Amino acid sequence: MGNEIKTGLYLCTCEGEIGRVIDIDSLAEEASGWSGITAVHRDAFLCSADGIRKIREDIERLGLDRVMIAACSPFFKVREFSDLGINRYLVERVNIREQCSWVHRDDTDGATRKARTMLRVFLEKLKNSRPLEPVKRPILKTALVIGGGIAGINATLDAAGADCEVFLVERKPFLGGKVAELHNYFPRMCPPSCGLELMFSELGKNRNIHVQTLSEIGTVTGSPGNFEILIKTSPRHINERCTLCGRCLEVCQKNAVIYPEGFSYPGIPAIHRALCEEGCRRCKEICPAGAIDLDEKERLNNIKAGAIVLSTGWDPFDPTPIKEFGYRRLKNVFTNIEFEKISKEKKISFDEPKRTAFIQCVGSRDERYLPYCSDVCCMVSIKQALFLKEVNRENEVYIFHNDIRTPGEYEELYQKARKSGIIFIKGIPSELRQDGNKKIDFSVFDTVAGERLDITADMVILAVGMRPSNGNIALKDKIGIALNKNDFIESHLQCYPQDTQREGIFSAGSCRAPMDVSRSIESAGTAAVKALKFFRGKVEISADYPVVNTLKCDVCKRCVEECPFKAYYFDDKGFPKPEISKCRSCGVCMGSCPLSAISLGDLSIEQLSEMIDALDKSYLGNDEPIILSFLCKNDAYRAVDDAGIKGIKYPPNLFSIMVPCSGAVNGAIVSKAISTGIDGVLVAGCPDEECHYVHGSMLAKTRLADISDKLKEMYLEPERVRFIEISRDDAEKFTRSVEDYAKELRKIGRNPLRV
Amino acid sequence: MYNYLLDKERLRYCYQCGKCSSGCDVNRLDGSFQPHRLLHLISIGAIDKVLKSADIWKCTTCFTCSERCPQGIRVTDILWNMRAMAVKSGHIPELLVHQREVLLKAGRLYSVGPIDNKKRGKAGLNAIPEEHPVIAKIFEISEVED
Ligand SMILES: Cc1cc2nc3c(=O)[nH]c(=O)nc-3n(C[C@H](O)[C@H](O)[C@H](O)COP(=O)(O)OP(=O)(O)OC[C@H]3O[C@@H](n4cnc5c(N)ncnc54)[C@H](O)[C@@H]3O)c2cc1C
Ligand code: SF4
Ligand code: SF4
């Protein structure tokens, strides 16, 4: 593209905030002689209406094709500088306030020298900037909800209620999930029929809703906004003609008829053919409505959806491996989920008073099984203990716990349990025993009393935790979502809990984390709103997505493997190519490519390389070390801005370049910096678990360690490259590290490669 | 050593759920011996109390607590380390000092004397050496540094 660009350089003194420290006049004078600069303008208040007007007029009058704004941080005055009448990728903001005048205010000479270098470097970047337009694709306003538990049902109702067409797919014969199996549910203690029945009647009424039970997802193709999903439906063997006369149930000797409860949806039984007796046709023969078809086959159908909501729910933890609790081996030891059924179906007699012991945290908060808190078990045990007290006031109930967690309003139920005489003991039994009789003996150390108690109980309930349902794992690869270390659906928990790592795919309910009914319903609403928001207009794909230079690429597939969003596929010539609707422009692929063949649209490898060439390594004279830092956009860059805002100082030896993620920094660029005389390269990214791009910072860390090793081989000091973890709030940590690093580099001495 | 225990032995993760003490057979016999309490004291920095107490010498190293601790804390190993630290800091129970002497000399906890060998001779058994210098050597070379 050469040098024939026409850049307007706008220098702001910011009412003295910048001008007091940096010699703007001399910079303006000098820059007007640089090639590529057509106009230079000084302003005391560039973001004012007048300032903006001036830029707009210059562009028109002088035919400017690039604009460089040397003023505050690019995260400041975003609106003001967003509409200048020129493609936004041709505008470069040079941060001479937060990252220069404010932090180097005691060193006017150093600050001015650094500002000059910044102008030089970012002018070089502009020379190879291209105008880019976002790609727009239409979105199908249809949602697919996978999993028909309480979360899935509510996500469906909410989205359909806002006039969106929804397909709800459930693999069991009936909707309702685990809630349908409960005896009653806290905090109001209503039976499941109460809430579910109302929801089902709404489902039935809404013509926008299409429910498919006994169905699972086959394949998912297409991209966000335009998914195409193959659904496999197993035969029900009984159709709508069924009048619920119940004769099939009566004649079946194999318990193969799964009969609906009063409120079930759909209200039609199903036949589990695998259980049938060979050749038996009794039910078909007896059915007066002719509703049974024992030869019905699996059906396949395709649906198209713009967005997907996952609500695959949870499964109970199986406590068998915790041998000391003797589950399955001892009589009268049940799990909490079994106890729901026991109390619902009154499977045991409650006439005789009993002594019952609940043991909390079974599997949960246990390094070996579920290292997290399962959220609901404390409340579940309290609910079940209260039930025992209700059926027979003489029942003795103990809850052995680690901590009781009943946040918010739930404290009320805890108080009620206390009042009712339920005994809470902080202490977990180590082993349950049973000799001959059906009673269970155990001793437990009451940590508050400081004494061992020996207990004999009639029944022990293990409060087992919630683990993600196997539906999560089944869908993981089919739709390309990430699961966290516990196999729940991964999300950026505090900012975007309902977003998965794939565009257009959201999660609702307990497939994301253990949660109770009320939070499941809340999260379903959020997921529905997210989907509806996604439906508005078109998928606008940011134009800065990466491009693979196929002339350089040797198809090593590193980018394909390291892309955090699995966006890469192979084009018809066999080269890797990002599916731009999945791409989030983090640049991790750019950082990964061993041949530097990948460039982001707005920051190419070539640009970075030329910027490093343009960086005067002696801008602070021959003796001062220069530290080139790459700061991730979401956290480190902002933390460094914060240093300026808080008035923390650091030496002008630091020169920063913003990258979308620390994982975008390619080793070749780091090597280039060192080989051209930069004394130290500092890459700042998020701590592993905070990285916005999953494993970007982790990759950056390992890549830098490799380069460090290589430096050693070249007889250069390995300390010349460094990775530091910087969170959004780590301004002080960062500036301290910069100071220390500068001192360290002074001690090591000048980079011998500096000319 | 102390910091090592805190960092590497997950001591800080102890819930104080007491499952270790619930299953401990020594606790069954001697209620004052409470592994969870010892861990608590160590983690709050009151390690001196632990080193001076007779409790750390009571553990039978059955490993029940370690096997069942939900936090994967190696309780037995920690108590074992406490013994080593107690010895270093000079808190050795009287009995053990004596036992050590006997062990070093005789290579066994029961010191065999001339009377014993006489009895053995009568019964047609071999005499047992009264001293076993090799044992002291083994002790010397297996002396481990902190
Ligand atoms: C013993 C016990 C008692 C409880 N009691 C209470 C209580 O009193 N009050 C309360 O608020 N909470 C209670 N809870 C928690 C409550 O059960 C959950 O909050 C609730 O079930 C979450 O609903 P969900 O829709 O997220 O998941 P689920 O109820 O698990 O529903 C998920 C649905 O998705 C389906 N599915 C899974 N994978 C697929 C797939 N691949 N394709 C298609 N369909 C799929 C499943 O078949 C299921 O129908 C209790 C939990 C336990 C363990
Ligand atoms: S069992 Fe483990 S977590 Fe519980 S008190 Fe003992 S050491 Fe602490
Ligand atoms: S290892 Fe020691 S502390 Fe642990 S249970 Fe056995 S005797 Fe008790």
mmCIF file of C-alpha atoms in Angstrom, chain B residues 22-98:
data_model
loop_
_atom_site.group_PDB
_atom_site.id
_atom_site.type_symbol
_atom_site.label_atom_id
_atom_site.label_comp_id
_atom_site.label_asym_id
_atom_site.label_seq_id
_atom_site.Cartn_x
_atom_site.Cartn_y
_atom_site.Cartn_z
ATOM 1 C CA SER B 22 -15.881 -39.692 63.812
ATOM 2 C CA GLY B 23 -14.032 -42.634 62.280
ATOM 3 C CA CYS B 24 -10.940 -42.609 64.463
ATOM 4 C CA ASP B 25 -10.619 -45.637 66.753
ATOM 5 C CA VAL B 26 -8.203 -43.850 69.047
ATOM 6 C CA ASN B 27 -10.833 -41.185 69.568
ATOM 7 C CA ARG B 28 -13.298 -43.895 70.462
ATOM 8 C CA LEU B 29 -11.021 -44.932 73.327
ATOM 9 C CA ASP B 30 -9.643 -41.544 74.256
ATOM 10 C CA GLY B 31 -12.090 -38.747 73.510
ATOM 11 C CA SER B 32 -9.470 -36.071 73.993
ATOM 12 C CA PHE B 33 -7.674 -37.196 70.825
ATOM 13 C CA GLN B 34 -9.422 -35.292 68.001
ATOM 14 C CA PRO B 35 -7.571 -35.193 64.680
ATOM 15 C CA HIS B 36 -9.811 -32.408 63.305
ATOM 16 C CA ARG B 37 -8.953 -30.266 66.326
ATOM 17 C CA LEU B 38 -5.229 -30.809 65.835
ATOM 18 C CA LEU B 39 -5.575 -29.752 62.184
ATOM 19 C CA HIS B 40 -7.463 -26.656 63.236
ATOM 20 C CA LEU B 41 -4.756 -25.712 65.725
ATOM 21 C CA ILE B 42 -2.054 -26.190 63.102
ATOM 22 C CA SER B 43 -3.894 -24.129 60.510
ATOM 23 C CA ILE B 44 -4.464 -21.190 62.846
ATOM 24 C CA GLY B 45 -0.782 -21.121 63.731
ATOM 25 C CA ALA B 46 -0.984 -22.696 67.173
ATOM 26 C CA ILE B 47 1.397 -25.395 66.094
ATOM 27 C CA ASP B 48 3.387 -25.176 69.334
ATOM 28 C CA LYS B 49 0.408 -26.427 71.256
ATOM 29 C CA VAL B 50 0.224 -29.407 68.947
ATOM 30 C CA LEU B 51 3.912 -30.211 69.143
ATOM 31 C CA LYS B 52 3.849 -30.140 72.911
ATOM 32 C CA SER B 53 0.735 -32.245 73.254
ATOM 33 C CA ALA B 54 0.848 -35.944 73.854
ATOM 34 C CA ASP B 55 -1.916 -36.365 71.253
ATOM 35 C CA ILE B 56 0.297 -36.615 68.208
ATOM 36 C CA TRP B 57 1.883 -39.734 69.624
ATOM 37 C CA LYS B 58 -1.442 -41.513 69.989
ATOM 38 C CA CYS B 59 -2.260 -41.998 66.280
ATOM 39 C CA THR B 60 -2.009 -45.633 65.200
ATOM 40 C CA THR B 61 -1.519 -44.655 61.544
ATOM 41 C CA CYS B 62 -4.507 -46.680 60.423
ATOM 42 C CA PHE B 63 -5.173 -44.087 57.673
ATOM 43 C CA THR B 64 -8.966 -44.277 58.067
ATOM 44 C CA CYS B 65 -9.238 -40.488 58.355
ATOM 45 C CA SER B 66 -7.070 -39.857 55.303
ATOM 46 C CA GLU B 67 -9.098 -42.258 53.242
ATOM 47 C CA ARG B 68 -12.410 -40.671 54.103
ATOM 48 C CA CYS B 69 -11.614 -36.962 54.359
ATOM 49 C CA PRO B 70 -13.779 -35.131 51.800
ATOM 50 C CA GLN B 71 -11.002 -32.643 51.242
ATOM 51 C CA GLY B 72 -8.375 -35.249 50.543
ATOM 52 C CA ILE B 73 -6.314 -34.048 53.479
ATOM 53 C CA ARG B 74 -3.609 -36.531 54.389
ATOM 54 C CA VAL B 75 -4.356 -36.356 58.093
ATOM 55 C CA THR B 76 -2.191 -39.304 59.082
ATOM 56 C CA ASP B 77 0.819 -37.977 57.185
ATOM 57 C CA ILE B 78 0.388 -34.605 58.822
ATOM 58 C CA LEU B 79 0.294 -36.079 62.293
ATOM 59 C CA TRP B 80 3.324 -38.155 61.390
ATOM 60 C CA ASN B 81 5.126 -34.984 60.326
ATOM 61 C CA MET B 82 4.125 -33.391 63.599
ATOM 62 C CA ARG B 83 5.999 -36.131 65.417
ATOM 63 C CA ALA B 84 9.125 -35.416 63.402
ATOM 64 C CA MET B 85 8.787 -31.717 64.125
ATOM 65 C CA ALA B 86 8.182 -32.382 67.804
ATOM 66 C CA VAL B 87 11.384 -34.403 67.992
ATOM 67 C CA LYS B 88 13.300 -31.609 66.249
ATOM 68 C CA SER B 89 12.017 -29.078 68.688
ATOM 69 C CA GLY B 90 12.794 -31.302 71.618
ATOM 70 C CA HIS B 91 9.302 -32.342 72.610
ATOM 71 C CA ILE B 92 9.804 -36.040 72.936
ATOM 72 C CA PRO B 93 7.771 -38.035 75.429
ATOM 73 C CA GLU B 94 9.925 -39.573 78.149
ATOM 74 C CA LEU B 95 8.977 -43.097 77.168
ATOM 75 C CA LEU B 96 10.065 -42.615 73.606
ATOM 76 C CA VAL B 97 13.493 -41.329 74.589
ATOM 77 C CA HIS B 98 14.035 -44.497 76.479
#
